[in-house]
N, CA and C atoms as an extended XYZ file, in Angstrom:
588
Properties=species:S:1:pos:R:3:atomname:S:1:resname:S:1:resid:I:1 pbc="F F F"
N       -21.718      -91.446      -53.742 N   MET     1
C       -21.805      -90.000      -53.897 CA  MET     1
C       -22.946      -89.590      -53.010 C   MET     1
N       -23.822      -89.919      -52.687 N   LYS     2
C       -25.099      -89.775      -51.913 CA  LYS     2
C       -24.457      -89.530      -50.605 C   LYS     2
N       -23.524      -90.485      -50.316 N   LYS     3
C       -23.204      -90.355      -48.780 CA  LYS     3
C       -22.417      -89.146      -48.598 C   LYS     3
N       -21.443      -88.653      -49.739 N   LYS     4
C       -20.663      -87.545      -49.588 CA  LYS     4
C       -21.587      -86.486      -49.495 C   LYS     4
N       -22.403      -86.390      -50.275 N   LYS     5
C       -23.396      -85.093      -50.335 CA  LYS     5
C       -24.119      -85.037      -49.058 C   LYS     5
N       -24.654      -86.259      -48.355 N   SER     6
C       -25.231      -86.190      -47.106 CA  SER     6
C       -24.185      -85.819      -46.041 C   SER     6
N       -23.025      -86.211      -46.142 N   GLN     7
C       -22.039      -85.957      -45.122 CA  GLN     7
C       -21.657      -84.261      -45.246 C   GLN     7
N       -21.529      -83.850      -46.582 N   LYS     8
C       -21.231      -82.337      -46.536 CA  LYS     8
C       -22.469      -81.485      -46.010 C   LYS     8
N       -23.667      -82.142      -46.257 N   LYS     9
C       -24.883      -81.191      -45.621 CA  LYS     9
C       -24.873      -81.332      -44.123 C   LYS     9
N       -24.443      -82.588      -43.660 N   VAL    10
C       -24.337      -82.523      -42.235 CA  VAL    10
C       -23.265      -81.740      -41.703 C   VAL    10
N       -22.126      -81.684      -42.363 N   ALA    11
C       -20.920      -80.825      -42.087 CA  ALA    11
C       -21.447      -79.452      -41.990 C   ALA    11
N       -21.964      -79.007      -43.103 N   VAL    12
C       -22.407      -77.541      -43.388 CA  VAL    12
C       -23.440      -77.210      -42.230 C   VAL    12
N       -24.390      -78.063      -41.820 N   THR    13
C       -25.138      -77.880      -40.932 CA  THR    13
C       -24.586      -77.641      -39.559 C   THR    13
N       -23.721      -78.666      -39.296 N   LEU    14
C       -22.944      -78.319      -37.970 CA  LEU    14
C       -22.154      -77.407      -37.835 C   LEU    14
N       -21.392      -76.880      -38.949 N   LEU    15
C       -20.845      -75.624      -39.133 CA  LEU    15
C       -21.550      -74.349      -38.755 C   LEU    15
N       -22.964      -74.199      -39.446 N   VAL    16
C       -23.876      -73.243      -39.036 CA  VAL    16
C       -24.232      -73.313      -37.505 C   VAL    16
N       -24.492      -74.411      -37.195 N   VAL    17
C       -24.854      -74.552      -35.686 CA  VAL    17
C       -23.830      -73.999      -34.835 C   VAL    17
N       -22.594      -74.436      -35.171 N   ALA    18
C       -21.290      -74.106      -34.217 CA  ALA    18
C       -21.228      -72.534      -34.333 C   ALA    18
N       -21.496      -71.987      -35.403 N   LEU    19
C       -21.204      -70.432      -35.572 CA  LEU    19
C       -22.391      -69.647      -34.686 C   LEU    19
N       -23.659      -70.276      -34.983 N   LEU    20
C       -24.791      -69.711      -34.096 CA  LEU    20
C       -24.353      -69.736      -32.708 C   LEU    20
N       -24.009      -70.801      -32.238 N   SER    21
C       -23.559      -71.261      -30.859 CA  SER    21
C       -22.491      -70.231      -30.317 C   SER    21
N       -21.379      -69.873      -31.115 N   LEU    22
C       -20.556      -68.899      -30.934 CA  LEU    22
C       -21.183      -67.592      -30.617 C   LEU    22
N       -22.147      -67.160      -31.519 N   SER    23
C       -22.899      -65.713      -31.288 CA  SER    23
C       -23.444      -65.816      -30.122 C   SER    23
N       -24.247      -66.815      -29.898 N   VAL    24
C       -25.050      -66.845      -28.545 CA  VAL    24
C       -24.193      -66.877      -27.408 C   VAL    24
N       -22.985      -67.498      -27.513 N   ALA    25
C       -22.138      -67.504      -26.375 CA  ALA    25
C       -21.363      -66.106      -25.920 C   ALA    25
N       -21.175      -65.267      -27.336 N   PHE    26
C       -20.692      -64.013      -27.143 CA  PHE    26
C       -21.631      -63.163      -26.645 C   PHE    26
N       -23.042      -63.129      -27.010 N   ALA    27
C       -24.060      -62.336      -26.545 CA  ALA    27
C       -24.229      -62.594      -25.367 C   ALA    27
N       -24.081      -63.756      -24.723 N   ALA    28
C       -24.470      -64.242      -23.307 CA  ALA    28
C       -23.433      -63.560      -22.263 C   ALA    28
N       -21.963      -63.302      -22.887 N   LEU    29
C       -21.018      -62.777      -22.169 CA  LEU    29
C       -20.742      -61.403      -22.257 C   LEU    29
N       -21.628      -60.481      -22.769 N   SER    30
C       -21.655      -59.051      -23.067 CA  SER    30
C       -22.652      -58.356      -22.090 C   SER    30
N       -22.309      -57.241      -21.367 N   THR    31
C       -22.934      -56.425      -20.518 CA  THR    31
C       -22.699      -55.000      -20.893 C   THR    31
N       -23.795      -54.332      -20.589 N   THR    32
C       -23.935      -53.042      -20.794 CA  THR    32
C       -23.983      -52.115      -19.451 C   THR    32
N       -22.921      -51.351      -19.397 N   LEU    33
C       -22.801      -50.806      -18.020 CA  LEU    33
C       -23.308      -49.076      -18.358 C   LEU    33
N       -24.062      -48.641      -17.424 N   THR    34
C       -24.675      -47.079      -17.678 CA  THR    34
C       -24.584      -46.303      -16.496 C   THR    34
N       -24.070      -45.166      -16.692 N   ILE    35
C       -23.822      -44.186      -15.518 CA  ILE    35
C       -24.734      -43.027      -15.864 C   ILE    35
N       -25.750      -42.594      -15.125 N   ASN    36
C       -26.668      -41.345      -15.227 CA  ASN    36
C       -26.292      -40.522      -13.962 C   ASN    36
N       -26.582      -39.353      -14.332 N   GLY    37
C       -26.363      -38.343      -13.199 CA  GLY    37
C       -26.637      -36.880      -13.683 C   GLY    37
N       -26.776      -35.951      -12.581 N   THR    38
C       -26.968      -34.644      -12.985 CA  THR    38
C       -26.045      -33.858      -11.822 C   THR    38
N       -26.002      -32.446      -12.091 N   GLY    39
C       -25.247      -31.923      -11.142 CA  GLY    39
C       -25.692      -30.283      -11.172 C   GLY    39
N       -25.055      -29.603      -10.333 N   LEU    40
C       -25.553      -28.197      -10.178 CA  LEU    40
C       -24.137      -27.347       -9.676 C   LEU    40
N       -24.062      -26.411      -10.232 N   VAL    41
C       -22.874      -25.337       -9.868 CA  VAL    41
C       -23.652      -24.128       -9.002 C   VAL    41
N       -23.497      -24.079       -7.717 N   ASP    42
C       -24.084      -23.237       -6.999 CA  ASP    42
C       -22.934      -22.319       -6.303 C   ASP    42
N       -22.621      -21.263       -7.244 N   PRO    43
C       -21.456      -20.356       -6.604 CA  PRO    43
C       -21.481      -19.917       -5.410 C   PRO    43
N       -20.410      -19.905       -4.595 N   ASP    44
C       -20.515      -19.287       -3.315 CA  ASP    44
C       -20.263      -17.702       -3.493 C   ASP    44
N       -20.481      -16.932       -2.437 N   LYS    45
C       -20.636      -15.449       -2.627 CA  LYS    45
C       -19.137      -14.877       -2.661 C   LYS    45
N       -18.884      -13.988       -3.474 N   TRP    46
C       -17.475      -13.383       -3.660 CA  TRP    46
C       -17.767      -11.939       -3.076 C   TRP    46
N       -17.038      -11.513       -1.886 N   ASP    47
C       -17.229      -10.424       -1.156 CA  ASP    47
C       -15.970      -10.061       -0.474 C   ASP    47
N       -15.140       -9.430       -1.281 N   VAL    48
C       -13.819       -8.751       -0.649 CA  VAL    48
C       -14.079       -7.232       -0.478 C   VAL    48
N       -13.959       -6.673        0.553 N   HIS    49
C       -14.305       -5.212        0.841 CA  HIS    49
C       -13.623       -4.625        1.853 C   HIS    49
N       -13.520       -3.224        1.887 N   PHE    50
C       -12.912       -2.424        3.045 CA  PHE    50
C       -13.958       -2.183        4.101 C   PHE    50
N       -13.524       -2.172        5.375 N   ALA    51
C       -14.484       -1.724        6.356 CA  ALA    51
C       -13.759       -1.178        7.516 C   ALA    51
N       -14.365       -0.522        8.286 N   ASN    52
C       -13.884        0.087        9.640 CA  ASN    52
C       -12.776        1.052        9.503 C   ASN    52
N       -12.980        1.961        8.543 N   LEU    53
C       -12.022        2.936        8.395 CA  LEU    53
C       -11.799        3.759        9.773 C   LEU    53
N       -10.623        3.810       10.321 N   GLY    54
C       -10.409        4.789       11.488 CA  GLY    54
C        -9.982        5.971       11.294 C   GLY    54
N       -10.113        6.798       12.336 N   GLU    55
C        -9.739        8.085       12.405 CA  GLU    55
C        -8.220        8.175       12.157 C   GLU    55
N        -7.876        9.394       11.467 N   ALA    56
C        -6.253        9.667       11.229 CA  ALA    56
C        -5.510        9.660       12.361 C   ALA    56
N        -4.431        8.985       12.360 N   LYS    57
C        -3.229        9.250       13.361 CA  LYS    57
C        -2.155       10.217       12.999 C   LYS    57
N        -2.051       11.449       13.639 N   ILE    58
C        -1.122       12.337       13.216 CA  ILE    58
C         0.066       12.412       13.934 C   ILE    58
N         1.134       12.389       13.635 N   ILE    59
C         2.411       12.315       14.361 CA  ILE    59
C         3.225       13.748       13.887 C   ILE    59
N         3.769       14.438       14.808 N   GLY    60
C         4.531       15.676       14.631 CA  GLY    60
C         3.394       16.756       14.424 C   GLY    60
N         3.872       17.768       13.478 N   ILE    61
C         3.065       18.857       13.246 CA  ILE    61
C         2.283       18.757       12.033 C   ILE    61
N         2.114       17.487       11.484 N   ALA    62
C         1.381       17.258       10.150 CA  ALA    62
C        -0.187       17.863       10.367 C   ALA    62
N        -0.909       17.918        9.593 N   SER    63
C        -2.349       18.204        9.715 CA  SER    63
C        -3.148       17.601        8.442 C   SER    63
N        -4.263       17.626        8.653 N   ILE    64
C        -5.170       17.141        7.685 CA  ILE    64
C        -5.961       18.228        7.116 C   ILE    64
N        -6.132       18.241        5.684 N   THR    65
C        -7.156       19.154        4.975 CA  THR    65
C        -8.246       18.468        4.903 C   THR    65
N        -8.225       17.232        4.405 N   SER    66
C        -9.480       16.489        4.101 CA  SER    66
C        -9.267       15.108        4.702 C   SER    66
N       -10.258       14.803        5.336 N   GLU    67
C       -10.224       13.148        5.855 CA  GLU    67
C       -10.563       12.226        4.882 C   GLU    67
N        -9.980       11.087        5.085 N   ALA    68
C       -10.347        9.871        4.113 CA  ALA    68
C       -11.726        9.499        4.389 C   ALA    68
N       -12.378        8.999        3.395 N   THR    69
C       -13.633        8.463        3.435 CA  THR    69
C       -13.802        7.218        2.772 C   THR    69
N       -14.719        6.155        3.363 N   LEU    70
C       -14.893        4.856        2.667 CA  LEU    70
C       -16.242        5.129        1.822 C   LEU    70
N       -15.937        4.887        0.471 N   THR    71
C       -16.977        4.832       -0.338 CA  THR    71
C       -17.505        3.490       -0.925 C   THR    71
N       -18.640        3.130       -1.026 N   ASP    72
C       -19.202        1.807       -1.425 CA  ASP    72
C       -18.304        0.703       -1.015 C   ASP    72
N       -17.676        0.505        0.079 N   ASP    73
C       -16.702       -0.612        0.504 CA  ASP    73
C       -15.775       -1.018       -0.244 C   ASP    73
N       -15.458       -0.267       -1.332 N   THR    74
C       -14.179       -0.881       -2.141 CA  THR    74
C       -13.417        0.433       -2.518 C   THR    74
N       -13.553        1.550       -2.001 N   SER    75
C       -12.793        2.571       -2.212 CA  SER    75
C       -12.448        3.453       -0.991 C   SER    75
N       -11.177        3.876       -0.615 N   ILE    76
C       -11.054        4.857        0.340 CA  ILE    76
C       -10.356        6.048       -0.392 C   ILE    76
N       -11.105        7.155       -0.400 N   THR    77
C       -10.624        8.312       -1.084 CA  THR    77
C       -10.601        9.639       -0.142 C   THR    77
N       -10.231       10.820       -1.020 N   GLY    78
C       -10.356       12.144       -0.456 CA  GLY    78
C        -9.364       12.496        0.867 C   GLY    78
N        -8.470       11.809        0.976 N   PHE    79
C        -7.713       12.335        1.978 CA  PHE    79
C        -6.603       13.214        1.470 C   PHE    79
N        -6.414       14.203        2.317 N   ASP    80
C        -5.322       15.417        2.003 CA  ASP    80
C        -4.732       15.740        3.100 C   ASP    80
N        -3.232       15.523        3.049 N   VAL    81
C        -2.565       15.727        4.298 CA  VAL    81
C        -1.500       16.960        4.144 C   VAL    81
N        -1.007       17.429        5.096 N   VAL    82
C         0.003       18.460        5.071 CA  VAL    82
C         1.188       17.849        6.115 C   VAL    82
N         2.278       17.648        5.370 N   LEU    83
C         3.546       17.424        6.190 CA  LEU    83
C         4.543       18.526        6.256 C   LEU    83
N         4.893       19.002        7.605 N   ARG    84
C         5.649       20.141        7.636 CA  ARG    84
C         7.141       20.063        8.116 C   ARG    84
N         7.584       18.811        8.735 N   ALA    85
C         8.890       18.360        9.186 CA  ALA    85
C         9.174       17.080        9.098 C   ALA    85
N        10.528       16.940        9.213 N   PRO    86
C        11.066       15.586        9.187 CA  PRO    86
C        10.317       14.772       10.368 C   PRO    86
N         9.657       13.352       10.068 N   GLY    87
C         9.133       12.687       10.977 CA  GLY    87
C         7.632       12.798       11.238 C   GLY    87
N         7.251       14.054       10.339 N   ASP    88
C         5.639       14.053       10.416 CA  ASP    88
C         4.986       12.996        9.541 C   ASP    88
N         3.822       12.611       10.021 N   SER    89
C         3.192       11.484        9.433 CA  SER    89
C         1.641       11.556        9.799 C   SER    89
N         0.815       11.186        8.823 N   VAL    90
C        -0.568       10.717        8.925 CA  VAL    90
C        -0.896        9.416        8.425 C   VAL    90
N        -1.517        8.532        9.297 N   SER    91
C        -1.764        7.276        9.010 CA  SER    91
C        -3.422        6.911        9.212 C   SER    91
N        -3.808        6.026        8.515 N   TYR    92
C        -5.233        5.395        8.588 CA  TYR    92
C        -5.146        3.992        8.773 C   TYR    92
N        -5.825        3.581        9.620 N   THR    93
C        -6.035        1.893        9.626 CA  THR    93
C        -7.359        1.443        9.128 C   THR    93
N        -7.597        0.495        8.681 N   PHE    94
C        -8.733       -0.125        8.122 CA  PHE    94
C        -8.843       -1.667        7.852 C   PHE    94
N       -10.051       -2.182        7.794 N   ASP    95
C        -9.975       -3.584        7.600 CA  ASP    95
C       -10.172       -4.034        6.005 C   ASP    95
N        -9.507       -5.129        5.646 N   VAL    96
C        -9.842       -5.633        4.383 CA  VAL    96
C       -10.695       -6.979        4.924 C   VAL    96
N       -11.795       -7.128        4.307 N   VAL    97
C       -12.603       -8.337        4.560 CA  VAL    97
C       -13.122       -9.268        3.591 C   VAL    97
N       -12.702      -10.399        3.715 N   ASN    98
C       -13.306      -11.562        2.894 CA  ASN    98
C       -14.781      -12.024        3.622 C   ASN    98
N       -15.867      -11.265        3.164 N   GLY    99
C       -17.071      -11.745        3.774 CA  GLY    99
C       -17.874      -13.099        3.049 C   GLY    99
N       -17.360      -13.442        1.974 N   GLY   100
C       -17.639      -14.465        0.974 CA  GLY   100
C       -17.400      -15.763        1.501 C   GLY   100
N       -17.706      -16.878        0.607 N   GLY   101
C       -16.993      -18.167        0.959 CA  GLY   101
C       -16.046      -18.610        0.258 C   GLY   101
N       -15.192      -17.934       -0.614 N   VAL   102
C       -14.351      -18.176       -1.594 CA  VAL   102
C       -12.967      -17.526       -0.996 C   VAL   102
N       -12.036      -18.398       -0.853 N   ASP   103
C       -10.446      -18.031       -0.448 CA  ASP   103
C       -10.078      -17.136       -1.569 C   ASP   103
N        -9.408      -15.882       -1.146 N   ALA   104
C        -8.939      -14.929       -2.144 CA  ALA   104
C        -7.475      -14.766       -1.936 C   ALA   104
N        -6.898      -14.245       -2.875 N   LYS   105
C        -5.268      -13.662       -2.735 CA  LYS   105
C        -5.005      -12.373       -3.509 C   LYS   105
N        -4.026      -11.938       -3.244 N   ILE   106
C        -3.529      -10.359       -3.917 CA  ILE   106
C        -3.021      -10.993       -5.290 C   ILE   106
N        -3.683      -10.672       -6.334 N   THR   107
C        -3.206      -10.964       -7.774 CA  THR   107
C        -2.201       -9.838       -8.280 C   THR   107
N        -2.632       -8.715       -7.917 N   ASP   108
C        -1.722       -7.561       -8.478 CA  ASP   108
C        -1.874       -6.297       -7.441 C   ASP   108
N        -0.899       -5.437       -7.403 N   ILE   109
C        -1.012       -4.182       -6.663 CA  ILE   109
C        -0.279       -3.250       -7.709 C   ILE   109
N        -1.243       -2.146       -7.941 N   ILE   110
C        -0.810       -1.126       -8.686 CA  ILE   110
C        -0.781        0.248       -7.862 C   ILE   110
N         0.430        0.539       -7.674 N   LYS   111
C         0.875        2.001       -7.109 CA  LYS   111
C         1.273        2.930       -8.134 C   LYS   111
N         0.362        4.062       -8.181 N   ALA   112
C         0.669        5.067       -9.028 CA  ALA   112
C         2.059        5.700       -8.734 C   ALA   112
N         2.515        6.282       -9.533 N   THR   113
C         3.699        7.169       -9.355 CA  THR   113
C         3.557        8.527       -8.956 C   THR   113
N         3.848        8.958       -7.684 N   PRO   114
C         3.593       10.082       -7.110 CA  PRO   114
C         3.975       11.394       -8.194 C   PRO   114
N         3.241       12.432       -8.085 N   VAL   115
C         3.729       13.531       -9.014 CA  VAL   115
C         3.901       14.591       -8.193 C   VAL   115
N         5.079       15.308       -8.188 N   PHE   116
C         5.345       16.537       -7.505 CA  PHE   116
C         5.345       17.792       -8.072 C   PHE   116
N         4.570       18.828       -7.467 N   SER   117
C         4.657       20.040       -8.077 CA  SER   117
C         5.039       21.031       -7.240 C   SER   117
N         5.967       21.844       -7.225 N   ALA   118
C         6.428       23.015       -6.590 CA  ALA   118
C         5.559       24.081       -7.042 C   ALA   118
N         5.300       24.921       -5.863 N   THR   119
C         4.350       26.127       -6.074 CA  THR   119
C         5.114       27.431       -6.342 C   THR   119
N         6.368       27.160       -6.110 N   THR   120
C         7.320       28.532       -6.335 CA  THR   120
C         7.138       29.044       -7.709 C   THR   120
N         7.395       30.344       -7.768 N   THR   121
C         7.489       30.980       -9.139 CA  THR   121
C         9.047       31.054       -9.499 C   THR   121
N         9.869       30.860       -8.753 N   ASP   122
C        11.437       30.788       -9.081 CA  ASP   122
C        11.637       29.434       -9.437 C   ASP   122
N        11.843       29.721      -10.838 N   GLU   123
C        12.290       28.218      -11.722 CA  GLU   123
C        13.550       27.549      -11.218 C   GLU   123
N        14.352       28.303      -10.734 N   SER   124
C        15.497       27.808      -10.303 CA  SER   124
C        15.421       26.690       -9.086 C   SER   124
N        14.296       26.854       -8.247 N   LYS   125
C        14.262       26.179       -7.042 CA  LYS   125
C        13.185       25.043       -7.317 C   LYS   125
N        12.392       24.938       -8.523 N   ILE   126
C        11.484       23.994       -8.711 CA  ILE   126
C        12.081       22.684       -8.599 C   ILE   126
N        13.164       22.418       -9.400 N   ASP   127
C        13.587       20.913       -9.457 CA  ASP   127
C        14.215       20.683       -8.059 C   ASP   127
N        14.849       21.476       -7.574 N   ALA   128
C        15.465       21.126       -6.028 CA  ALA   128
C        14.354       20.787       -5.109 C   ALA   128
N        13.315       21.556       -5.093 N   ASP   129
C        12.306       21.275       -3.938 CA  ASP   129
C        11.546       20.016       -4.386 C   ASP   129
N        11.165       19.742       -5.636 N   THR   130
C        10.419       18.586       -5.897 CA  THR   130
C        11.428       17.376       -5.588 C   THR   130
N        12.580       17.529       -5.872 N   THR   131
C        13.861       16.337       -5.550 CA  THR   131
C        13.846       16.020       -4.151 C   THR   131
N        13.972       17.195       -3.304 N   ILE   132
C        13.948       17.142       -1.777 CA  ILE   132
C        12.555       16.256       -1.214 C   ILE   132
N        11.455       16.604       -1.806 N   VAL   133
C        10.389       16.041       -1.180 CA  VAL   133
C        10.153       14.631       -1.995 C   VAL   133
N        10.539       14.371       -3.193 N   SER   134
C        10.339       13.010       -3.585 CA  SER   134
C        11.411       11.873       -2.915 C   SER   134
N        12.679       12.574       -2.528 N   ASP   135
C        13.427       11.750       -1.767 CA  ASP   135
C        13.164       11.444       -0.409 C   ASP   135
N        12.167       12.225        0.104 N   ASN   136
C        11.955       12.163        1.569 CA  ASN   136
C        10.506       11.530        2.016 C   ASN   136
N         9.647       11.445        0.973 N   LEU   137
C         8.262       10.912        0.969 CA  LEU   137
C         8.362        9.446        1.114 C   LEU   137
N         7.636        9.039        2.372 N   VAL   138
C         7.443        7.658        2.745 CA  VAL   138
C         6.063        7.395        2.464 C   VAL   138
N         5.614        6.564        1.815 N   TYR   139
C         4.179        6.004        1.385 CA  TYR   139
C         4.002        4.589        1.608 C   TYR   139
N         3.496        4.269        2.635 N   THR   140
C         3.461        2.545        2.698 CA  THR   140
C         1.894        2.080        3.084 C   THR   140
N         2.100        0.781        2.753 N   LEU   141
C         0.703       -0.006        3.040 CA  LEU   141
C         1.071       -1.303        3.761 C   LEU   141
N         0.941       -1.256        5.004 N   ILE   142
C         1.256       -2.704        5.650 CA  ILE   142
C         0.121       -3.210        6.618 C   ILE   142
N         0.518       -4.511        7.053 N   TYR   143
C        -0.603       -5.174        7.840 CA  TYR   143
C        -0.042       -4.647        9.131 C   TYR   143
N        -1.095       -4.178        9.813 N   THR   144
C        -0.986       -3.547       11.236 CA  THR   144
C        -0.279       -4.315       12.229 C   THR   144
N        -0.747       -5.734       12.432 N   ASP   145
C        -0.254       -6.293       13.374 CA  ASP   145
C         1.299       -6.869       13.027 C   ASP   145
N         1.616       -7.244       11.937 N   THR   146
C         2.908       -7.853       11.634 CA  THR   146
C         3.980       -6.836       11.063 C   THR   146
N         3.510       -5.402       10.561 N   LYS   147
C         4.316       -4.471       10.088 CA  LYS   147
C         4.827       -4.890        8.747 C   LYS   147
N         4.314       -5.950        8.217 N   GLU   148
C         4.833       -6.269        6.828 CA  GLU   148
C         4.182       -5.593        5.737 C   GLU   148
N         5.011       -5.506        4.713 N   ALA   149
C         4.062       -4.753        3.364 CA  ALA   149
C         3.249       -5.622        2.821 C   ALA   149
N         2.163       -5.170        2.491 N   VAL   150
C         1.066       -5.916        1.642 CA  VAL   150
C         1.535       -6.085        0.322 C   VAL   150
N         1.357       -7.403       -0.302 N   ALA   151
C         2.172       -7.737       -1.212 CA  ALA   151
C         1.401       -8.896       -2.104 C   ALA   151
N         1.784       -8.890       -3.347 N   ILE   152
C         1.161       -9.934       -4.208 CA  ILE   152
C         1.182      -11.368       -3.595 C   ILE   152
N         0.269      -12.241       -3.840 N   ASN   153
C         0.074      -13.570       -3.534 CA  ASN   153
C        -0.302      -13.874       -1.831 C   ASN   153
N        -0.516      -12.490       -1.388 N   ASP   154
C        -0.737      -12.441        0.412 CA  ASP   154
C        -2.460      -13.032        0.126 C   ASP   154
N        -2.698      -14.020        0.998 N   THR   155
C        -3.932      -14.554        1.294 CA  THR   155
C        -4.854      -13.793        1.884 C   THR   155
N        -6.305      -14.035        1.664 N   LEU   156
C        -7.308      -13.641        2.534 CA  LEU   156
C        -8.523      -14.601        2.195 C   LEU   156
N        -8.338      -15.704        3.435 N   ASN   157
C        -9.314      -16.548        3.467 CA  ASN   157
C       -10.739      -16.176        3.658 C   ASN   157
N       -11.735      -17.147        3.089 N   ALA   158
C       -13.140      -16.940        3.254 CA  ALA   158
C       -13.436      -16.476        4.788 C   ALA   158
N       -14.172      -15.547        5.025 N   LYS   159
C       -14.456      -15.159        6.339 CA  LYS   159
C       -13.304      -14.509        7.189 C   LYS   159
N       -12.376      -14.089        6.661 N   GLU   160
C       -11.088      -13.794        7.344 CA  GLU   160
C       -11.120      -12.119        7.075 C   GLU   160
N       -10.706      -11.334        8.054 N   THR   161
C       -10.360      -10.018        8.108 CA  THR   161
C        -9.039       -9.796        8.464 C   THR   161
N        -8.429       -8.637        7.741 N   LYS   162
C        -6.997       -8.302        8.178 CA  LYS   162
C        -7.062       -6.757        8.356 C   LYS   162
N        -6.361       -6.322        9.127 N   ASN   163
C        -6.405       -4.825        9.334 CA  ASN   163
C        -5.007       -4.214        8.836 C   ASN   163
N        -5.196       -3.190        7.937 N   LEU   164
C        -4.111       -2.514        7.220 CA  LEU   164
C        -3.993       -1.057        7.742 C   LEU   164
N        -2.766       -0.726        7.555 N   THR   165
C        -2.201        0.701        7.812 CA  THR   165
C        -1.745        1.190        6.675 C   THR   165
N        -2.286        2.579        6.170 N   LEU   166
C        -1.762        3.238        5.199 CA  LEU   166
C        -1.091        4.371        5.726 C   LEU   166
N        -0.076        4.756        5.474 N   LYS   167
C         0.939        5.884        6.093 CA  LYS   167
C         1.442        6.900        5.013 C   LYS   167
N         1.360        8.180        5.153 N   VAL   168
C         2.032        9.127        4.453 CA  VAL   168
C         2.946        9.821        5.428 C   VAL   168
N         4.242        9.847        5.121 N   ALA   169
C         5.306       10.619        6.001 CA  ALA   169
C         6.358       11.271        5.429 C   ALA   169
N         7.002       12.146        6.072 N   TYR   170
C         8.191       12.727        5.559 CA  TYR   170
C         9.208       12.189        6.338 C   TYR   170
N        10.192       11.617        5.766 N   SER   171
C        11.409       10.714        6.445 CA  SER   171
C        11.818       11.514        7.515 C   SER   171
N        11.902       10.664        8.792 N   GLU   172
C        12.732       11.196        9.842 CA  GLU   172
C        14.242       11.423        9.700 C   GLU   172
N        14.740       10.837        8.697 N   GLU   173
C        16.197       11.026        8.521 CA  GLU   173
C        16.353       12.095        7.362 C   GLU   173
N        15.349       12.898        6.999 N   ALA   174
C        15.407       14.067        6.238 CA  ALA   174
C        16.303       15.223        6.778 C   ALA   174
N        17.219       15.698        5.956 N   THR   175
C        18.185       16.666        6.433 CA  THR   175
C        17.850       18.028        5.854 C   THR   175
N        16.852       18.171        4.987 N   SER   176
C        16.406       19.346        4.473 CA  SER   176
C        14.916       19.341        4.181 C   SER   176
N        14.481       20.508        3.899 N   LEU   177
C        13.114       20.689        3.577 CA  LEU   177
C        13.038       21.788        2.440 C   LEU   177
N        11.977       21.654        1.339 N   PRO   178
C        11.907       22.458        0.185 CA  PRO   178
C        11.688       23.841        0.750 C   PRO   178
N        12.073       24.734       -0.198 N   SER   179
C        12.020       26.180        0.189 CA  SER   179
C        10.586       26.640        0.004 C   SER   179
N         9.639       25.984       -0.772 N   SER   180
C         8.320       26.437       -0.984 CA  SER   180
C         7.441       25.211       -0.987 C   SER   180
N         6.260       25.275       -0.995 N   ASN   181
C         5.284       24.187       -0.690 CA  ASN   181
C         5.440       23.304       -2.043 C   ASN   181
N         5.410       22.014       -1.891 N   VAL   182
C         5.244       21.021       -3.041 CA  VAL   182
C         3.946       20.140       -2.750 C   VAL   182
N         3.231       20.347       -3.875 N   GLU   183
C         1.927       19.542       -3.728 CA  GLU   183
C         2.190       18.186       -4.485 C   GLU   183
N         1.679       17.247       -3.824 N   ILE   184
C         1.867       15.727       -4.196 CA  ILE   184
C         0.512       15.134       -4.675 C   ILE   184
N         0.412       14.781       -5.817 N   SER   185
C        -0.743       13.990       -6.389 CA  SER   185
C        -0.307       12.541       -6.741 C   SER   185
N        -1.128       11.568       -6.991 N   GLY   186
C        -0.773       10.250       -7.364 CA  GLY   186
C        -0.689        9.468       -6.382 C   GLY   186
N        -1.221        9.636       -5.181 N   LEU   187
C        -1.041        8.760       -4.179 CA  LEU   187
C        -2.033        7.578       -4.100 C   LEU   187
N        -2.095        6.930       -5.119 N   ASP   188
C        -3.182        5.961       -5.366 CA  ASP   188
C        -2.454        4.504       -5.457 C   ASP   188
N        -3.278        3.557       -4.725 N   ILE   189
C        -2.965        2.340       -4.732 CA  ILE   189
C        -4.224        1.353       -5.019 C   ILE   189
N        -3.987        0.501       -6.027 N   ASP   190
C        -5.187       -0.422       -6.302 CA  ASP   190
C        -4.779       -1.786       -5.850 C   ASP   190
N        -5.449       -2.393       -4.944 N   ILE   191
C        -5.433       -3.984       -4.649 CA  ILE   191
C        -6.195       -4.677       -5.249 C   ILE   191
N        -5.822       -5.718       -6.129 N   VAL   192
C        -6.528       -6.500       -6.762 CA  VAL   192
C        -6.684       -7.790       -6.171 C   VAL   192
N        -7.706       -8.460       -5.944 N   TYR   193
C        -7.830       -9.783       -5.238 CA  TYR   193
C        -8.539      -10.534       -6.177 C   TYR   193
N        -8.119      -11.879       -6.255 N   GLY   194
C        -8.746      -12.792       -7.145 CA  GLY   194
C        -8.791      -14.072       -6.546 C   GLY   194
N        -9.470      -15.091       -6.968 N   GLN   195
C        -9.749      -16.310       -6.223 CA  GLN   195
C        -8.317      -17.165       -5.977 C   GLN   195
N        -8.233      -17.743       -4.842 N   ASN   196
C        -7.002      -18.300       -4.472 CA  ASN   196
C        -7.143      -19.909       -4.688 C   ASN   196
């Protein structure tokens, strides 16, 4: 009986030693990996603007009542033109510049709907006059070099400049003129640039 108790003690002791050895073996095989670091966001400059607004180019017998002006590099305002005959036009060239370090693209173009107001007091001619002018008014914004229309998703990469032409014209193919003056308002275009 003593021998069995002694053998049990030895077996229990060996079992405890074996378990402790496994724990040590597992501890010896573990490793801690550490990653440390820091970062900084240093935003590049966003700078899309207009520049170099040229003088008006007049075709035909059109004239200018008020010249376009460049305001705070983001607005071209104040132009007022008079078109008198088919083929008359007034156009302006200007640059759109990406002076920053972030590539840009056109995300939206918002072109207002022109409003036509005949100045005649003869009500029977108002609709006819405004229809004649609205059917023959040509109002475009194109790239000067390619003659392609400015469009959504057009890119303007960092440090790139593109020259645009804005043109207001009375169609060369017009076969009639209004019987009275027709004032045109709402020749507004917003070009929205976003990050590309």
